[in-house]
Short mmCIF file of N, CA and C in Angstrom, two decimals:
data_model
loop_
_atom_site.label_atom_id
_atom_site.label_comp_id
_atom_site.label_asym_id
_atom_site.label_seq_id
_atom_site.Cartn_x
_atom_site.Cartn_y
_atom_site.Cartn_z
N MET A 21 125.16 94.13 207.29
CA MET A 21 124.35 93.51 208.56
C MET A 21 123.87 91.99 208.17
N VAL A 22 124.09 91.20 209.12
CA VAL A 22 123.71 89.76 208.92
C VAL A 22 122.36 89.56 209.52
N PRO A 23 121.69 88.47 209.31
CA PRO A 23 120.47 88.29 209.86
C PRO A 23 120.34 88.22 211.48
N ASP A 24 121.38 87.98 212.08
CA ASP A 24 121.46 87.89 213.55
C ASP A 24 121.54 89.23 214.12
N GLY A 25 121.51 90.28 213.32
CA GLY A 25 121.52 91.70 213.88
C GLY A 25 122.83 92.17 214.36
N TYR A 26 123.84 91.87 213.63
CA TYR A 26 125.23 92.49 213.86
C TYR A 26 125.90 92.75 212.47
N THR A 27 126.83 93.46 212.59
CA THR A 27 127.47 93.95 211.24
C THR A 27 128.90 93.48 211.46
N VAL A 28 129.61 92.91 210.43
CA VAL A 28 130.81 92.42 210.42
C VAL A 28 131.71 93.37 209.44
N CYS A 29 132.72 93.94 210.00
CA CYS A 29 133.78 94.60 209.08
C CYS A 29 134.99 93.66 208.94
N ARG A 30 135.33 93.47 207.74
CA ARG A 30 136.48 92.43 207.40
C ARG A 30 137.42 93.12 206.57
N PRO A 31 138.40 93.84 207.28
CA PRO A 31 139.56 94.50 206.61
C PRO A 31 140.36 93.26 205.94
N ALA A 32 141.05 93.49 205.01
CA ALA A 32 141.90 92.39 204.26
C ALA A 32 143.29 93.01 203.94
N GLY A 33 144.27 92.32 204.17
CA GLY A 33 145.68 92.80 203.94
C GLY A 33 146.28 93.45 205.17
N GLU A 34 147.47 93.84 205.13
CA GLU A 34 148.10 94.53 206.11
C GLU A 34 147.58 95.93 206.61
N LEU A 35 147.31 96.10 207.83
CA LEU A 35 146.81 97.32 208.28
C LEU A 35 148.04 98.23 208.82
N ASP A 36 148.46 98.88 207.90
CA ASP A 36 149.72 99.75 208.14
C ASP A 36 149.55 101.26 207.60
N ALA A 37 150.48 102.09 207.65
CA ALA A 37 150.42 103.51 207.42
C ALA A 37 150.15 103.55 205.92
N PHE A 38 150.22 102.74 205.04
CA PHE A 38 149.90 102.92 203.72
C PHE A 38 148.40 102.58 203.52
N SER A 39 147.82 101.70 204.26
CA SER A 39 146.53 101.29 204.15
C SER A 39 145.40 101.78 205.11
N VAL A 40 145.90 102.40 206.21
CA VAL A 40 145.09 102.79 207.25
C VAL A 40 143.94 103.65 207.02
N HIS A 41 144.18 104.48 205.91
CA HIS A 41 143.10 105.36 205.43
C HIS A 41 141.70 104.70 205.18
N GLN A 42 142.02 103.54 204.22
CA GLN A 42 140.83 102.75 203.85
C GLN A 42 140.28 102.08 205.03
N PHE A 43 141.05 101.56 206.00
CA PHE A 43 140.50 100.90 207.17
C PHE A 43 139.59 101.87 208.03
N ARG A 44 140.27 103.10 208.28
CA ARG A 44 139.55 104.18 209.04
C ARG A 44 138.14 104.43 208.33
N GLN A 45 138.12 104.56 206.98
CA GLN A 45 136.90 104.88 206.31
C GLN A 45 135.88 103.75 206.57
N GLY A 46 136.33 102.35 206.35
CA GLY A 46 135.46 101.41 206.56
C GLY A 46 134.96 101.34 207.93
N LEU A 47 135.59 101.65 208.90
CA LEU A 47 135.15 101.77 210.17
C LEU A 47 134.10 103.03 210.37
N ALA A 48 134.52 103.84 209.72
CA ALA A 48 133.47 105.15 209.86
C ALA A 48 132.25 104.76 209.11
N ASP A 49 132.20 104.04 208.16
CA ASP A 49 131.07 103.57 207.51
C ASP A 49 130.14 102.60 208.24
N VAL A 50 130.66 101.91 209.25
CA VAL A 50 129.82 101.10 210.12
C VAL A 50 129.72 101.64 211.60
N ALA A 51 130.31 102.77 211.82
CA ALA A 51 130.20 103.25 213.27
C ALA A 51 128.85 103.46 213.83
N SER A 52 127.87 103.37 213.09
CA SER A 52 126.48 103.64 213.65
C SER A 52 125.87 102.14 214.11
N SER A 53 126.62 101.08 213.79
CA SER A 53 126.17 99.73 214.22
C SER A 53 125.99 99.58 215.55
N ARG A 54 124.82 99.00 215.86
CA ARG A 54 124.52 98.83 217.35
C ARG A 54 125.49 97.61 217.94
N ARG A 55 125.76 96.64 217.00
CA ARG A 55 126.67 95.52 217.50
C ARG A 55 127.58 95.25 216.23
N LEU A 56 128.88 95.39 216.44
CA LEU A 56 129.84 95.29 215.38
C LEU A 56 130.79 94.26 215.71
N VAL A 57 131.10 93.40 214.91
CA VAL A 57 132.24 92.51 214.77
C VAL A 57 133.40 92.89 213.94
N ILE A 58 134.63 93.29 214.21
CA ILE A 58 135.79 93.60 213.43
C ILE A 58 136.52 92.13 213.31
N ASP A 59 136.32 91.64 212.23
CA ASP A 59 136.90 90.30 211.62
C ASP A 59 138.44 90.56 211.19
N LEU A 60 139.43 90.18 211.96
CA LEU A 60 140.80 90.43 211.49
C LEU A 60 141.46 89.18 210.92
N SER A 61 140.71 88.19 210.65
CA SER A 61 141.17 87.05 210.16
C SER A 61 141.97 87.03 208.84
N ALA A 62 141.65 88.08 207.87
CA ALA A 62 142.41 88.19 206.80
C ALA A 62 143.45 89.38 206.74
N VAL A 63 144.00 89.63 208.17
CA VAL A 63 144.91 90.60 208.38
C VAL A 63 146.11 90.05 208.80
N PRO A 64 147.36 89.96 208.10
CA PRO A 64 148.46 89.19 208.50
C PRO A 64 149.34 90.25 209.27
N PHE A 65 149.18 91.62 209.29
CA PHE A 65 150.14 92.42 210.10
C PHE A 65 149.37 93.67 210.36
N VAL A 66 149.74 94.25 211.63
CA VAL A 66 149.22 95.63 211.88
C VAL A 66 150.27 96.32 212.51
N ASP A 67 150.44 97.55 211.96
CA ASP A 67 151.50 98.44 212.77
C ASP A 67 150.76 99.38 213.60
N SER A 68 151.57 100.32 214.09
CA SER A 68 150.99 101.44 215.12
C SER A 68 149.82 102.05 214.53
N ALA A 69 149.93 102.52 213.31
CA ALA A 69 148.96 103.23 212.63
C ALA A 69 147.77 102.33 212.59
N GLY A 70 147.76 101.14 212.28
CA GLY A 70 146.59 100.21 212.18
C GLY A 70 146.05 100.13 213.54
N LEU A 71 146.74 99.82 214.62
CA LEU A 71 146.22 99.80 215.89
C LEU A 71 145.50 101.02 216.44
N GLY A 72 146.13 102.13 215.95
CA GLY A 72 145.44 103.45 216.38
C GLY A 72 144.06 103.61 215.66
N ALA A 73 143.98 103.06 214.38
CA ALA A 73 142.82 103.28 213.68
C ALA A 73 141.76 102.23 214.34
N LEU A 74 142.18 101.03 214.69
CA LEU A 74 141.38 100.13 215.29
C LEU A 74 140.77 100.64 216.60
N ILE A 75 141.70 101.27 217.49
CA ILE A 75 141.19 101.85 218.86
C ILE A 75 140.16 103.11 218.32
N GLY A 76 140.48 103.90 217.50
CA GLY A 76 139.62 104.89 217.18
C GLY A 76 138.31 104.47 216.67
N GLY A 77 138.29 103.41 215.89
CA GLY A 77 137.07 102.89 215.42
C GLY A 77 136.17 102.36 216.46
N ILE A 78 136.92 101.67 217.43
CA ILE A 78 136.07 100.98 218.67
C ILE A 78 135.47 102.06 219.28
N ARG A 79 136.20 103.18 219.69
CA ARG A 79 135.66 104.29 220.50
C ARG A 79 134.54 105.08 219.73
N ARG A 80 134.53 105.13 218.52
CA ARG A 80 133.58 105.79 217.68
C ARG A 80 132.37 104.94 217.62
N VAL A 81 132.37 103.72 217.60
CA VAL A 81 131.14 102.67 217.67
C VAL A 81 130.65 102.92 219.01
N ARG A 82 131.45 102.73 220.09
CA ARG A 82 130.90 103.01 221.46
C ARG A 82 130.33 104.13 221.89
N ASP A 83 130.92 105.28 221.16
CA ASP A 83 130.36 106.79 221.44
C ASP A 83 128.97 106.80 220.85
N MET A 84 128.78 106.07 219.92
CA MET A 84 127.32 106.15 219.18
C MET A 84 126.47 105.05 219.77
N GLY A 85 126.92 104.51 220.75
CA GLY A 85 125.92 103.57 221.65
C GLY A 85 126.11 102.31 221.29
N GLY A 86 127.11 101.77 220.48
CA GLY A 86 127.11 100.40 220.04
C GLY A 86 128.25 99.54 220.89
N THR A 87 128.16 98.20 220.60
CA THR A 87 128.97 97.33 221.16
C THR A 87 129.90 96.62 220.01
N VAL A 88 131.21 96.42 220.50
CA VAL A 88 132.29 95.98 219.41
C VAL A 88 132.92 94.81 220.04
N VAL A 89 133.13 93.85 219.13
CA VAL A 89 133.88 92.70 219.44
C VAL A 89 134.95 92.43 218.40
N VAL A 90 136.21 92.19 218.70
CA VAL A 90 137.15 91.80 217.57
C VAL A 90 137.42 90.38 217.49
N ALA A 91 137.25 89.85 216.38
CA ALA A 91 137.44 88.36 216.12
C ALA A 91 138.86 88.32 215.43
N CYS A 92 139.74 87.68 216.27
CA CYS A 92 141.14 87.58 215.70
C CYS A 92 141.63 86.15 216.00
N GLY A 93 141.80 85.22 214.96
CA GLY A 93 142.16 83.95 215.10
C GLY A 93 143.78 83.83 214.97
N ARG A 94 144.31 84.71 214.35
CA ARG A 94 145.73 84.72 214.17
C ARG A 94 146.58 84.71 215.48
N THR A 95 147.38 83.77 215.68
CA THR A 95 148.12 83.67 217.06
C THR A 95 148.98 84.87 217.16
N THR A 96 149.77 85.34 216.31
CA THR A 96 150.65 86.48 216.39
C THR A 96 149.89 87.81 216.62
N LEU A 97 148.79 87.95 215.77
CA LEU A 97 148.04 89.20 215.88
C LEU A 97 147.14 89.32 217.22
N ALA A 98 146.74 88.15 217.59
CA ALA A 98 146.20 87.94 219.01
C ALA A 98 147.03 88.29 220.07
N ALA A 99 148.35 87.91 219.87
CA ALA A 99 149.40 88.36 220.90
C ALA A 99 149.66 89.72 220.98
N LEU A 100 149.72 90.32 219.70
CA LEU A 100 149.92 91.88 219.70
C LEU A 100 148.68 92.58 220.27
N LEU A 101 147.68 92.16 220.21
CA LEU A 101 146.39 92.75 220.87
C LEU A 101 146.48 92.61 222.33
N HIS A 102 146.97 91.55 222.85
CA HIS A 102 147.24 91.37 224.19
C HIS A 102 148.35 92.21 224.88
N THR A 103 149.50 92.11 224.08
CA THR A 103 150.56 92.83 224.53
C THR A 103 150.37 94.43 224.56
N THR A 104 149.64 94.78 223.63
CA THR A 104 149.31 96.38 223.60
C THR A 104 148.06 96.70 224.36
N GLY A 105 147.52 95.74 225.05
CA GLY A 105 146.37 95.96 226.11
C GLY A 105 144.97 96.26 225.32
N ILE A 106 144.81 96.11 223.96
CA ILE A 106 143.61 96.29 223.34
C ILE A 106 142.60 95.19 223.86
N ASP A 107 143.09 93.95 224.11
CA ASP A 107 142.02 93.06 224.65
C ASP A 107 141.66 93.59 226.04
N ARG A 108 142.03 94.62 226.73
CA ARG A 108 141.34 95.04 227.93
C ARG A 108 140.27 96.05 227.63
N ILE A 109 140.28 96.68 226.50
CA ILE A 109 139.22 97.69 226.13
C ILE A 109 138.15 97.12 225.25
N VAL A 110 138.46 96.04 224.86
CA VAL A 110 137.40 95.39 223.94
C VAL A 110 137.57 93.90 223.98
N THR A 111 136.43 93.23 223.85
CA THR A 111 136.51 91.74 223.84
C THR A 111 137.15 91.18 222.65
N VAL A 112 138.09 90.36 222.68
CA VAL A 112 138.64 89.57 221.61
C VAL A 112 138.41 88.26 221.61
N THR A 113 137.91 87.70 220.58
CA THR A 113 137.50 86.30 220.37
C THR A 113 138.59 85.73 219.12
N GLY A 114 138.29 84.36 219.11
CA GLY A 114 139.11 83.66 218.13
C GLY A 114 138.36 83.58 216.68
N THR A 115 137.03 83.57 216.67
CA THR A 115 136.19 83.52 215.51
C THR A 115 135.07 84.44 215.48
N VAL A 116 134.54 84.69 214.33
CA VAL A 116 133.26 85.52 214.25
C VAL A 116 132.24 84.82 214.91
N ALA A 117 131.99 83.43 214.80
CA ALA A 117 130.92 82.68 215.54
C ALA A 117 131.13 83.00 217.11
N GLU A 118 132.36 83.02 217.68
CA GLU A 118 132.40 83.30 219.07
C GLU A 118 132.12 84.66 219.35
N ALA A 119 132.54 85.66 218.46
CA ALA A 119 132.01 87.10 218.67
C ALA A 119 130.60 87.28 218.64
N ALA A 120 129.98 86.43 217.73
CA ALA A 120 128.45 86.53 217.51
C ALA A 120 127.73 85.98 218.89
N ALA A 121 128.32 84.96 219.47
CA ALA A 121 127.84 84.24 220.60
C ALA A 121 128.01 85.23 221.62
N TRP A 122 128.95 85.93 221.84
CA TRP A 122 129.31 86.97 222.76
C TRP A 122 128.30 88.10 222.67
N LEU A 123 128.06 88.59 221.47
CA LEU A 123 127.33 89.64 221.28
C LEU A 123 125.85 89.20 221.74
N GLU A 124 125.52 88.03 221.38
CA GLU A 124 124.01 87.57 221.89
C GLU A 124 123.84 87.53 223.36
N GLY A 125 124.86 87.32 224.10
CA GLY A 125 124.74 87.39 225.57
C GLY A 125 125.21 88.54 226.13
N SER A 126 125.48 89.66 225.39
CA SER A 126 125.87 90.99 226.00
C SER A 126 124.87 91.71 226.25
N ASP A 127 125.08 92.78 227.00
CA ASP A 127 124.08 93.77 227.37
C ASP A 127 123.92 94.86 226.39
N PRO A 128 122.82 95.09 225.73
CA PRO A 128 122.63 95.95 224.69
C PRO A 128 122.92 97.39 224.92
N SER A 129 123.06 97.71 226.20
CA SER A 129 123.33 99.29 226.61
C SER A 129 124.81 99.55 226.15
N PRO A 130 125.09 100.76 225.91
CA PRO A 130 126.43 101.15 225.39
C PRO A 130 127.53 100.77 226.40
N ALA A 131 128.58 100.42 225.77
CA ALA A 131 129.78 100.15 226.59
C ALA A 131 130.51 101.21 227.07
N VAL A 132 131.17 101.17 228.22
CA VAL A 132 131.99 102.38 228.73
C VAL A 132 133.50 102.02 228.47
N ALA A 133 134.07 102.88 227.87
CA ALA A 133 135.57 102.64 227.72
C ALA A 133 136.46 103.20 228.84
#
């Protein structure tokens, strides 16, 4: 938790079938956060298992009444989030600062997926 009242989840490395278990566990650990930023700036690659874990984590946080924003400044990864439609189910920003600003202006009530 940072002083501004939101939690940042920062996975590092590839999110693929080999590492997705750790990512899922990390998301489960922060699922009760009312305001969560998933910072993908240190993630160079995501496969279908990683995307599934990301979507599952977003749903879990929302089911517990939280709000999620994904910060993704990598052009290729941002394109993947757009192509797969993830940017239609969660707000995607370029930086953690932009995500924090979005959270500051967001409605604190639970998001509906």
